[in-house]
């Protein structure tokens, strides 16, 4: 059944088109604990630089990258700076540090021809359309902590009104950044080779790492949440860059890359596969620089387009709530009973409870699971049947027991004549298996109203009651009423206890305790002799069942 | 409902008066709770090899001897009941061609050497033969309308009016065979 998703119109709350607000592009979120002290930062950064580069190649790297107007943060990546707090410093400070790195050592050799500042410095600091777009990150890292980058996440979060304390972040960066990063590495190596410098770029920081940290900190700051990698609440966002989307296809022209795309047909549509990130990275590793230079643009061409993003997906992992239910009606089913689009029972246990839980947890959807089931015309009484709900993507995942108690009261009041629940409580994913096992292994106690073709006498009652403390085995062929979907077979089942009470004339009540999976109705009317022995056989008459109730499902639930 | 009746349910027998009355008149009336009864009349005017077909709500059909079948009318002793082997082996196997109304599913031989051919009666697949008939020779004639059924058939057609349009209901059957049970 396709349930109406309560929140399915949520996306309408999020404006589809990014509001173009020029100032958002430059406006950065300020973190509290960022050190802007240039001396401290400089020595901090130099520690990494000295660790990663034994000779003066790092100066060449800084110069080369400034020449091609790489953003300061990306240059930090190529220098191997692993302290991401350094990246959070303002662009002005970062460029001052970079200029100092390239000049300080130079001073020793007293080369007076060098300028104080690299000529790209000014244009890199510009906050207009003049600023060149970084060819390695398409300005994603440059903008990681800007309002423009955060805006879709904040809007989405607020419109869904998630009540969470932590978040985890999954980002997917444009595939073009892989090729361009590689191209820049090749370019650096080439430049160094021309100057007879050896260089090892293996300590370059992957674009994703500082990006996720900066974006994560900004979200922490703006939404007041904690960035926690095991958080059940996940923010997932995919970025793309139109102009470079197909750049990896150059690999198909480089034989040493062994990069092959496969055309597969999915539902009649031709789709190319084999261009996953891993495949692209693996292929690039095989390519000698000389092969790469002959085909690819090295350094990458300047681009006029920046990054873009698909709408972010904010999702809380499923949570579970369990309890026991009593079904008082012979008119409602356990789960929605719909055959060929036609509703055969007005409502169901699942809906009576689930729709109220949906409101409380503000979830996309729910799944109802119970330890076994009863037919529509069977009541579930006694201690109730264990159940749980899987709550999908709750906006409001935290509940105190007090609130659950109130929810239970509300459900019981709303559906007074249909359903009553008890022990409603939060449960863990590990508890779920108990219900599934219980379905197959637990004893059930039933009460049945039975008609027999003889007048009920005390002899008849005695005959039944001799089994009160004496178990016996019946053999049940698959009942005809389920034979259309279950294989024909014979199942032996234990009746642990059977006792009767005489009512009037042809009527008696029968209380049975049986093994899980026993078909009670068939035991009573015999199912055309397919259950042997049946009640009729034992009493040598015809028997039929008028009403059936489940009294007990012998399972400790919820676990606590 | 109070808490006592949740542990120890009470049943209001007045609700079941009518049904009890009906059951007392005919102990087999309970079958109507579970099946819709149809009958298949012998097309040969000179014989009355009639069958019942009970259809369950899940569309499965139980086929057996109608009261007017010679095996129930005359005292003939059944010697053997042979279910068609090919059909037996095809039960539960996928992609079988459905049987036709006239497909023979079983032959009953009497001590006198008379053979009665049992047909599928509906277009569909046999999903169960009543193997208890093999073990208990008397069952067919002693309890023909319950434990002595012959086979369970899954009709090809889901819609009863299409699957069973060549059959008649109980009233019509009694009228034709001039029964007033
Ligand atoms: Zn960059």
PDB file of C-alpha atoms in Angstrom, chain A residues 328 330 379 381-382 447 449 451 477 480-481 483-484 487-488 506-507 509 525 528-530 532 542 544-547 549 551, chain B residues 1 5-7 9 11 13 16 19-20 23-24 27-28 30-31 33-35 58 60 62 92 127-128 132 146-147 149 152:
ATOM      1  CA  UNK A 328     -11.089  -5.313  20.960  1.00  0.00           C
ATOM      2  CA  UNK A 330     -13.714  -8.181  15.240  1.00  0.00           C
ATOM      3  CA  UNK A 379      -9.806 -10.360  19.119  1.00  0.00           C
ATOM      4  CA  UNK A 381      -7.069  -9.822  24.593  1.00  0.00           C
ATOM      5  CA  UNK A 382      -5.231 -10.723  27.784  1.00  0.00           C
ATOM      6  CA  UNK A 447     -10.351 -18.736  24.059  1.00  0.00           C
ATOM      7  CA  UNK A 449     -16.735 -20.115  21.511  1.00  0.00           C
ATOM      8  CA  UNK A 451     -20.748 -25.089  18.688  1.00  0.00           C
ATOM      9  CA  UNK A 477      -2.369 -30.109   6.555  1.00  0.00           C
ATOM     10  CA  UNK A 480      -7.645 -24.722   2.607  1.00  0.00           C
ATOM     11  CA  UNK A 481      -8.172 -21.053   3.441  1.00  0.00           C
ATOM     12  CA  UNK A 483      -3.616 -23.091   0.528  1.00  0.00           C
ATOM     13  CA  UNK A 484      -3.639 -20.598  -2.352  1.00  0.00           C
ATOM     14  CA  UNK A 487       2.508 -25.013   0.105  1.00  0.00           C
ATOM     15  CA  UNK A 488       0.535 -28.127   0.854  1.00  0.00           C
ATOM     16  CA  UNK A 506     -24.735 -26.850  21.880  1.00  0.00           C
ATOM     17  CA  UNK A 507     -22.298 -24.205  23.093  1.00  0.00           C
ATOM     18  CA  UNK A 509     -16.048 -22.256  25.576  1.00  0.00           C
ATOM     19  CA  UNK A 525     -13.992 -27.595  12.543  1.00  0.00           C
ATOM     20  CA  UNK A 528     -12.595 -31.371   5.872  1.00  0.00           C
ATOM     21  CA  UNK A 529     -10.545 -33.820   7.880  1.00  0.00           C
ATOM     22  CA  UNK A 530      -7.265 -32.112   7.028  1.00  0.00           C
ATOM     23  CA  UNK A 532      -6.284 -34.800  12.622  1.00  0.00           C
ATOM     24  CA  UNK A 542     -19.432 -32.029  14.134  1.00  0.00           C
ATOM     25  CA  UNK A 544     -17.661 -25.303  14.447  1.00  0.00           C
ATOM     26  CA  UNK A 545     -16.059 -22.207  15.845  1.00  0.00           C
ATOM     27  CA  UNK A 546     -18.242 -19.147  16.452  1.00  0.00           C
ATOM     28  CA  UNK A 547     -15.708 -16.731  17.910  1.00  0.00           C
ATOM     29  CA  UNK A 549      -9.878 -14.601  20.983  1.00  0.00           C
ATOM     30  CA  UNK A 551      -5.505 -14.421  25.368  1.00  0.00           C
TER      31      UNK A 551
ATOM     32  CA  UNK B   1     -14.584  -3.798  28.064  1.00  0.00           C
ATOM     33  CA  UNK B   5     -13.453  -9.736  30.422  1.00  0.00           C
ATOM     34  CA  UNK B   6     -10.113  -9.064  28.765  1.00  0.00           C
ATOM     35  CA  UNK B   7      -8.612 -11.996  30.657  1.00  0.00           C
ATOM     36  CA  UNK B   9     -13.884 -13.199  27.702  1.00  0.00           C
ATOM     37  CA  UNK B  11     -19.685 -14.462  24.775  1.00  0.00           C
ATOM     38  CA  UNK B  13     -25.003 -16.356  22.983  1.00  0.00           C
ATOM     39  CA  UNK B  16     -25.617 -16.994  17.798  1.00  0.00           C
ATOM     40  CA  UNK B  19     -27.015 -19.880  13.460  1.00  0.00           C
ATOM     41  CA  UNK B  20     -27.439 -22.539  16.139  1.00  0.00           C
ATOM     42  CA  UNK B  23     -26.930 -25.967  12.562  1.00  0.00           C
ATOM     43  CA  UNK B  24     -29.293 -28.094  14.642  1.00  0.00           C
ATOM     44  CA  UNK B  27     -25.059 -30.408  11.131  1.00  0.00           C
ATOM     45  CA  UNK B  28     -23.356 -29.792   7.793  1.00  0.00           C
ATOM     46  CA  UNK B  30     -21.480 -25.007   9.005  1.00  0.00           C
ATOM     47  CA  UNK B  31     -19.869 -25.629   5.621  1.00  0.00           C
ATOM     48  CA  UNK B  33     -19.647 -20.466   6.662  1.00  0.00           C
ATOM     49  CA  UNK B  34     -16.593 -21.447   4.710  1.00  0.00           C
ATOM     50  CA  UNK B  35     -17.769 -22.237   1.194  1.00  0.00           C
ATOM     51  CA  UNK B  58      -9.723 -17.590  -1.635  1.00  0.00           C
ATOM     52  CA  UNK B  60      -9.979 -22.594  -4.276  1.00  0.00           C
ATOM     53  CA  UNK B  62     -13.155 -28.528  -3.314  1.00  0.00           C
ATOM     54  CA  UNK B  92       3.138 -27.713  -6.929  1.00  0.00           C
ATOM     55  CA  UNK B 127      -3.339 -28.575  -5.896  1.00  0.00           C
ATOM     56  CA  UNK B 128      -4.275 -31.444  -3.625  1.00  0.00           C
ATOM     57  CA  UNK B 132      -6.835 -40.114   3.082  1.00  0.00           C
ATOM     58  CA  UNK B 146     -16.546 -33.343   4.333  1.00  0.00           C
ATOM     59  CA  UNK B 147     -13.607 -35.659   4.936  1.00  0.00           C
ATOM     60  CA  UNK B 149     -13.850 -34.865  -0.681  1.00  0.00           C
ATOM     61  CA  UNK B 152      -8.818 -29.282  -4.312  1.00  0.00           C
TER      62      UNK B 152
END
